Amino acid sequence: MLIIAHNLVVPIWGIVNQKGGVGKTTTAVNIAAALANRNQKTLLIDADPQGNATTGLGVDKKSVRSSLYDVFVHGINHPEDSKIIKGSIIQINKCLDLIPTTIDLSGAEAQLLTAVGKEYILKDAIKHVKDNYQWIIIDAPPSLGLITINVLSASHSVLVPMQSEFYALEGLTQLMKTIAIVKKRINPNLSIAKVLLTMYDNRSRLSKQVTEELDTFFGEKLSDIKIPKNVRLSEAPSFGKSAIDLYPTSKGTVAYQNFVDKIMLM
Ligand code: ATP
Ligand code: MG
């Protein structure tokens, strides 16, 4: 395995929004793929029991022997043991690795409830592998339960994908409150990296209006680069490949590549 000499901390970005269907997985998969295409050794962790990032990268869940569920369950009682997390890593391409998830993960929250240090299980597990990477991206589920708290506790930065729609701001207060509490009690280094508008339609008046409201709310945290509505982004997962690899010149993937180049790798 490639060992990377680091002077810097490995950036760990959690892709978080408890609202469903806002583009978390699409963002996680495509920024991870874009980083890997730029020779950044990247680990994508699928922390959503739906396992959309796993399927979207062409991994058949039935063939998965060890998943993030096993990492959580093992990590509860064996924080020093790296065997399970190392064994769960699947190589997708030269620079992209994945820790897959199966529906088993939906049972993990109940098991975590009685664990000592239940908010730190993922963070402790990642410690065993993080030095092999230049980037770690975690796709969170659409909830603010214990798995998402683990994602926030393991991350340095949160990337919040949002749809520019009427209800976009609903639920945002709850998300900001959760991030603030995690920062205060669990992970003082946590910060919001960017709020990223997805499925953006620049012809729609509503999109523009919501963007203005978000701009007032978030200021410079709102990414200038927006991800347009683009059917290629929604088609790619059914081929088990990122849109970045399948349609590198479509307008959706170009936007993700710009985001990676101008915001993540600047
Ligand atoms: P969940 O909360 O269920 O995990 P999510 O936040 O991860 O959802 P995605 O699965 O990434 O959201 O996206 C929801 C749907 O929208 C998917 O069908 C996806 O293919 C599609 N989609 C995402 N981004 C775009 C885009 N920019 N243009 C068109 N379709 C998109
Ligand atoms: Mg998802």
Short mmCIF file of C-alpha atoms and ligand atoms in Angstrom, two decimals:
data_model
loop_
_atom_site.label_atom_id
_atom_site.label_comp_id
_atom_site.label_asym_id
_atom_site.label_seq_id
_atom_site.Cartn_x
_atom_site.Cartn_y
_atom_site.Cartn_z
CA MET A 1 0.00 0.00 0.00
CA LEU A 2 1.15 3.50 -0.84
CA ILE A 3 2.27 5.40 2.23
CA ILE A 4 2.16 9.15 1.89
CA ALA A 5 4.50 11.36 3.87
CA HIS A 6 2.45 14.13 5.43
CA ASN A 7 3.45 17.38 6.90
CA LEU A 8 -0.14 18.45 6.99
CA VAL A 9 -3.29 17.05 8.49
CA VAL A 10 -5.27 14.90 6.04
CA PRO A 11 -8.42 16.89 5.27
CA ILE A 12 -11.55 14.98 6.22
CA TRP A 13 -14.73 16.42 4.71
CA GLY A 14 -18.19 15.27 5.77
CA ILE A 15 -20.93 15.82 3.20
CA VAL A 16 -23.85 16.58 5.46
CA ASN A 17 -27.46 17.73 5.20
CA GLN A 18 -30.26 15.94 7.03
CA LYS A 19 -32.62 16.82 4.19
CA GLY A 20 -33.00 13.91 1.78
CA GLY A 21 -32.22 14.05 -1.92
CA VAL A 22 -30.26 17.30 -1.95
CA GLY A 23 -27.23 15.89 -3.78
CA LYS A 24 -25.01 14.66 -0.92
CA THR A 25 -24.07 11.37 -2.56
CA THR A 26 -23.69 12.87 -6.03
CA THR A 27 -21.38 15.49 -4.52
CA ALA A 28 -19.40 12.99 -2.42
CA VAL A 29 -18.84 10.56 -5.29
CA ASN A 30 -17.93 13.21 -7.84
CA ILE A 31 -15.60 15.28 -5.70
CA ALA A 32 -13.86 12.08 -4.55
CA ALA A 33 -13.50 10.94 -8.18
CA ALA A 34 -12.25 14.37 -9.27
CA LEU A 35 -9.66 14.43 -6.48
CA ALA A 36 -8.50 10.93 -7.45
CA ASN A 37 -8.20 12.00 -11.10
CA ARG A 38 -5.88 14.74 -9.91
CA ASN A 39 -3.64 12.09 -8.34
CA GLN A 40 -4.86 12.83 -4.84
CA LYS A 41 -5.04 9.54 -2.97
CA THR A 42 -8.65 9.67 -1.76
CA LEU A 43 -10.80 7.55 0.55
CA LEU A 44 -14.56 7.81 0.17
CA ILE A 45 -16.51 6.49 3.15
CA ASP A 46 -20.14 5.60 2.51
CA ALA A 47 -21.82 6.37 5.83
CA ASP A 48 -25.41 6.12 4.57
CA PRO A 49 -27.20 2.77 5.10
CA GLN A 50 -28.86 3.30 1.70
CA GLY A 51 -25.40 2.63 0.26
CA ASN A 52 -25.90 4.87 -2.78
CA ALA A 53 -22.23 5.81 -3.01
CA THR A 54 -21.32 2.11 -2.85
CA THR A 55 -23.67 1.14 -5.69
CA GLY A 56 -22.86 4.33 -7.59
CA LEU A 57 -19.23 3.26 -7.78
CA GLY A 58 -20.15 -0.14 -9.15
CA VAL A 59 -19.73 -2.19 -5.97
CA ASP A 60 -22.28 -4.98 -5.65
CA LYS A 61 -23.45 -4.86 -2.03
CA LYS A 62 -24.03 -8.63 -2.02
CA SER A 63 -20.32 -9.13 -2.62
CA VAL A 64 -19.26 -6.90 0.27
CA ARG A 65 -17.61 -8.98 3.02
CA SER A 66 -16.79 -6.19 5.41
CA SER A 67 -18.53 -2.83 5.43
CA LEU A 68 -18.76 0.33 7.51
CA TYR A 69 -21.23 -1.53 9.72
CA ASP A 70 -18.47 -3.97 10.70
CA VAL A 71 -16.13 -1.04 11.29
CA PHE A 72 -18.66 0.52 13.71
CA VAL A 73 -19.53 -2.70 15.52
CA HIS A 74 -15.91 -3.77 15.90
CA GLY A 75 -14.80 -0.26 16.80
CA ILE A 76 -17.21 -0.08 19.76
CA ASN A 77 -15.11 -2.54 21.75
CA HIS A 78 -11.77 -2.59 19.92
CA PRO A 79 -10.64 0.97 19.24
CA GLU A 80 -7.00 -0.14 18.94
CA ASP A 81 -7.60 -2.79 16.31
CA SER A 82 -7.15 -1.72 12.69
CA LYS A 83 -7.89 -5.08 11.09
CA ILE A 84 -11.56 -4.54 10.23
CA ILE A 85 -11.28 -1.04 8.76
CA LYS A 86 -8.25 -2.04 6.70
CA GLY A 87 -10.10 -5.14 5.48
CA SER A 88 -13.16 -3.14 4.47
CA ILE A 89 -11.35 -0.91 1.96
CA ILE A 90 -12.11 -1.57 -1.71
CA GLN A 91 -9.90 -0.12 -4.40
CA ILE A 92 -11.97 1.62 -7.10
CA ASN A 93 -9.08 2.95 -9.18
CA LYS A 94 -5.45 3.97 -8.83
CA CYS A 95 -6.14 6.84 -6.44
CA LEU A 96 -9.67 6.15 -5.20
CA ASP A 97 -10.60 3.76 -2.38
CA LEU A 98 -14.04 3.14 -0.89
CA ILE A 99 -15.31 1.88 2.43
CA PRO A 100 -18.65 0.45 1.32
CA THR A 101 -21.90 0.23 3.20
CA THR A 102 -24.77 -2.19 3.24
CA ILE A 103 -28.21 -1.86 4.79
CA ASP A 104 -26.78 -3.47 7.98
CA LEU A 105 -25.55 -0.01 8.87
CA SER A 106 -29.13 0.99 9.69
CA GLY A 107 -28.85 -1.26 12.75
CA ALA A 108 -25.63 0.36 13.92
CA GLU A 109 -27.23 3.35 15.62
CA ALA A 110 -29.07 1.11 18.09
CA GLN A 111 -25.82 -0.69 18.89
CA LEU A 112 -23.95 2.57 19.28
CA LEU A 113 -26.43 3.88 21.85
CA THR A 114 -24.86 2.04 24.76
CA ALA A 115 -21.26 2.33 23.55
CA VAL A 116 -18.73 4.25 25.60
CA GLY A 117 -17.59 7.22 23.50
CA LYS A 118 -20.31 6.52 20.94
CA GLU A 119 -19.62 9.77 19.08
CA TYR A 120 -15.99 8.85 18.42
CA ILE A 121 -16.20 5.35 16.95
CA LEU A 122 -15.73 6.44 13.33
CA LYS A 123 -13.05 8.99 14.20
CA ASP A 124 -11.04 6.34 16.08
CA ALA A 125 -11.37 3.85 13.23
CA ILE A 126 -10.27 6.38 10.60
CA LYS A 127 -7.08 7.08 12.58
CA HIS A 128 -5.78 3.65 11.54
CA VAL A 129 -5.93 4.41 7.80
CA LYS A 130 -5.89 8.17 7.35
CA ASP A 131 -2.17 8.50 6.78
CA ASN A 132 -2.51 6.48 3.57
CA TYR A 133 -4.58 9.28 2.03
CA GLN A 134 -4.47 12.89 0.98
CA TRP A 135 -8.23 13.33 1.23
CA ILE A 136 -11.05 11.59 3.06
CA ILE A 137 -14.65 12.28 2.01
CA ILE A 138 -17.61 10.95 4.02
CA ASP A 139 -21.12 10.70 2.58
CA ALA A 140 -23.62 11.15 5.45
CA PRO A 141 -27.19 9.87 5.66
CA PRO A 142 -30.26 12.16 5.57
CA SER A 143 -30.64 12.40 9.34
CA LEU A 144 -28.97 13.97 12.34
CA GLY A 145 -28.70 10.68 14.24
CA LEU A 146 -25.64 9.03 15.74
CA ILE A 147 -24.08 8.11 12.41
CA THR A 148 -24.13 11.74 11.31
CA ILE A 149 -22.78 12.80 14.72
CA ASN A 150 -19.93 10.31 14.14
CA VAL A 151 -19.34 11.86 10.71
CA LEU A 152 -19.24 15.36 12.22
CA SER A 153 -16.94 14.22 14.99
CA ALA A 154 -14.52 12.60 12.51
CA SER A 155 -14.49 15.54 10.06
CA HIS A 156 -12.53 18.77 9.92
CA SER A 157 -14.91 20.38 7.49
CA VAL A 158 -18.53 20.10 6.56
CA LEU A 159 -19.71 20.56 3.01
CA VAL A 160 -23.44 21.23 2.91
CA PRO A 161 -25.10 20.52 -0.43
CA MET A 162 -28.39 22.35 -0.83
CA GLN A 163 -31.05 22.62 -3.45
CA SER A 164 -32.10 26.14 -4.30
CA GLU A 165 -35.76 25.59 -3.65
CA PHE A 166 -38.41 27.17 -1.51
CA TYR A 167 -37.89 24.79 1.42
CA ALA A 168 -34.10 24.98 1.33
CA LEU A 169 -33.85 27.08 4.45
CA GLU A 170 -36.16 24.84 6.41
CA GLY A 171 -34.13 22.47 8.52
CA LEU A 172 -31.03 24.58 8.09
CA THR A 173 -31.37 26.04 11.57
CA GLN A 174 -31.39 22.52 13.02
CA LEU A 175 -28.30 21.57 11.01
CA MET A 176 -26.42 24.70 12.07
CA LYS A 177 -27.37 24.07 15.70
CA THR A 178 -26.15 20.48 15.52
CA ILE A 179 -22.85 21.56 13.96
CA ALA A 180 -22.43 24.22 16.68
CA ILE A 181 -23.09 21.69 19.46
CA VAL A 182 -20.69 19.13 17.97
CA LYS A 183 -18.07 21.87 17.69
CA LYS A 184 -18.54 22.89 21.31
CA ARG A 185 -18.71 19.46 22.90
CA ILE A 186 -16.97 16.99 20.61
CA ASN A 187 -14.90 18.47 17.81
CA PRO A 188 -13.64 22.04 18.36
CA ASN A 189 -11.85 22.01 14.98
CA LEU A 190 -15.02 21.49 12.99
CA SER A 191 -15.98 24.18 10.51
CA ILE A 192 -18.29 24.61 7.56
CA ALA A 193 -16.16 24.50 4.43
CA LYS A 194 -18.84 25.55 1.98
CA VAL A 195 -22.52 25.46 1.27
CA LEU A 196 -22.88 24.17 -2.27
CA LEU A 197 -25.96 24.74 -4.38
CA THR A 198 -26.88 21.65 -6.38
CA MET A 199 -29.40 21.02 -9.17
CA TYR A 200 -29.16 24.74 -9.86
CA ASP A 201 -31.31 26.21 -12.59
CA ASN A 202 -30.03 29.67 -13.41
CA ARG A 203 -33.13 30.49 -15.45
CA SER A 204 -35.42 30.10 -12.48
CA ARG A 205 -36.37 33.19 -10.53
CA LEU A 206 -36.88 31.11 -7.43
CA SER A 207 -33.32 29.75 -7.66
CA LYS A 208 -31.99 33.29 -7.77
CA GLN A 209 -34.19 34.42 -4.90
CA VAL A 210 -33.16 31.48 -2.69
CA THR A 211 -29.51 32.09 -3.58
CA GLU A 212 -29.85 35.69 -2.40
CA GLU A 213 -31.32 34.55 0.90
CA LEU A 214 -28.56 31.97 1.36
CA ASP A 215 -25.97 34.58 0.51
CA THR A 216 -27.30 36.83 3.25
CA PHE A 217 -27.27 33.90 5.68
CA PHE A 218 -23.89 32.36 4.79
CA GLY A 219 -21.85 35.11 3.09
CA GLU A 220 -18.53 33.76 1.83
CA LYS A 221 -19.40 30.25 3.00
CA LEU A 222 -21.79 30.01 0.07
CA SER A 223 -19.85 28.61 -2.87
CA ASP A 224 -19.78 30.84 -5.96
CA ILE A 225 -19.51 27.66 -7.98
CA LYS A 226 -22.94 26.08 -8.28
CA ILE A 227 -23.74 22.62 -9.57
CA PRO A 228 -26.26 22.89 -12.41
CA LYS A 229 -29.15 20.56 -12.91
CA ASN A 230 -27.66 18.04 -15.30
CA VAL A 231 -29.08 14.70 -16.32
CA ARG A 232 -25.60 13.17 -16.80
CA LEU A 233 -25.04 13.42 -13.04
CA SER A 234 -28.15 11.38 -12.37
CA GLU A 235 -27.46 8.83 -15.12
CA ALA A 236 -23.92 7.88 -14.15
CA PRO A 237 -24.69 5.88 -10.95
CA SER A 238 -26.70 3.32 -12.93
CA PHE A 239 -23.49 2.51 -14.83
CA GLY A 240 -21.57 2.06 -11.57
CA LYS A 241 -19.21 4.91 -12.38
CA SER A 242 -18.84 8.49 -11.28
CA ALA A 243 -20.08 11.08 -13.76
CA ILE A 244 -16.56 12.55 -13.55
CA ASP A 245 -15.18 9.40 -15.18
CA LEU A 246 -18.10 8.70 -17.49
CA TYR A 247 -18.98 12.17 -18.75
CA PRO A 248 -15.94 14.34 -17.98
CA THR A 249 -17.07 17.23 -20.18
CA SER A 250 -20.74 17.50 -19.20
CA LYS A 251 -21.67 20.75 -17.49
CA GLY A 252 -22.43 19.06 -14.16
CA THR A 253 -19.06 17.35 -13.92
CA VAL A 254 -17.21 20.44 -15.11
CA ALA A 255 -18.81 22.31 -12.19
CA TYR A 256 -17.65 19.63 -9.72
CA GLN A 257 -14.15 19.74 -11.22
CA ASN A 258 -14.08 23.53 -10.84
CA PHE A 259 -15.21 23.17 -7.25
CA VAL A 260 -12.39 20.74 -6.55
CA ASP A 261 -9.75 22.82 -8.37
CA LYS A 262 -10.76 26.23 -7.09
CA ILE A 263 -12.00 25.44 -3.61
CA MET A 264 -10.50 22.16 -2.41
CA LEU A 265 -7.09 22.19 -4.09
CA MET A 266 -6.50 25.91 -4.34
P1 ATP B 1 -30.21 11.03 0.27
O1 ATP B 1 -30.55 12.06 1.28
O2 ATP B 1 -31.34 10.10 -0.04
O3 ATP B 1 -28.93 10.31 0.59
P2 ATP B 1 -28.67 12.73 -1.42
O4 ATP B 1 -28.73 14.01 -0.66
O5 ATP B 1 -27.47 11.90 -1.29
O6 ATP B 1 -29.96 11.84 -1.10
P3 ATP B 1 -28.42 12.36 -4.25
O7 ATP B 1 -28.72 10.92 -4.15
O8 ATP B 1 -27.04 12.76 -4.55
O9 ATP B 1 -28.93 13.11 -2.95
O10 ATP B 1 -29.36 13.07 -5.32
C1 ATP B 1 -30.77 12.90 -5.31
C2 ATP B 1 -31.25 12.64 -6.73
O11 ATP B 1 -30.97 13.79 -7.54
C3 ATP B 1 -30.51 11.50 -7.40
O12 ATP B 1 -31.39 10.84 -8.26
C4 ATP B 1 -29.41 12.17 -8.20
O13 ATP B 1 -29.00 11.42 -9.32
C5 ATP B 1 -30.08 13.46 -8.61
N1 ATP B 1 -29.14 14.58 -8.76
C6 ATP B 1 -28.20 14.98 -7.87
N2 ATP B 1 -27.56 16.07 -8.30
C7 ATP B 1 -28.10 16.36 -9.52
C8 ATP B 1 -27.86 17.41 -10.49
N3 ATP B 1 -26.95 18.36 -10.29
N4 ATP B 1 -28.61 17.40 -11.61
C9 ATP B 1 -29.55 16.45 -11.81
N5 ATP B 1 -29.82 15.47 -10.96
C10 ATP B 1 -29.11 15.41 -9.81
MG MG B 2 -27.21 10.06 -0.37
#
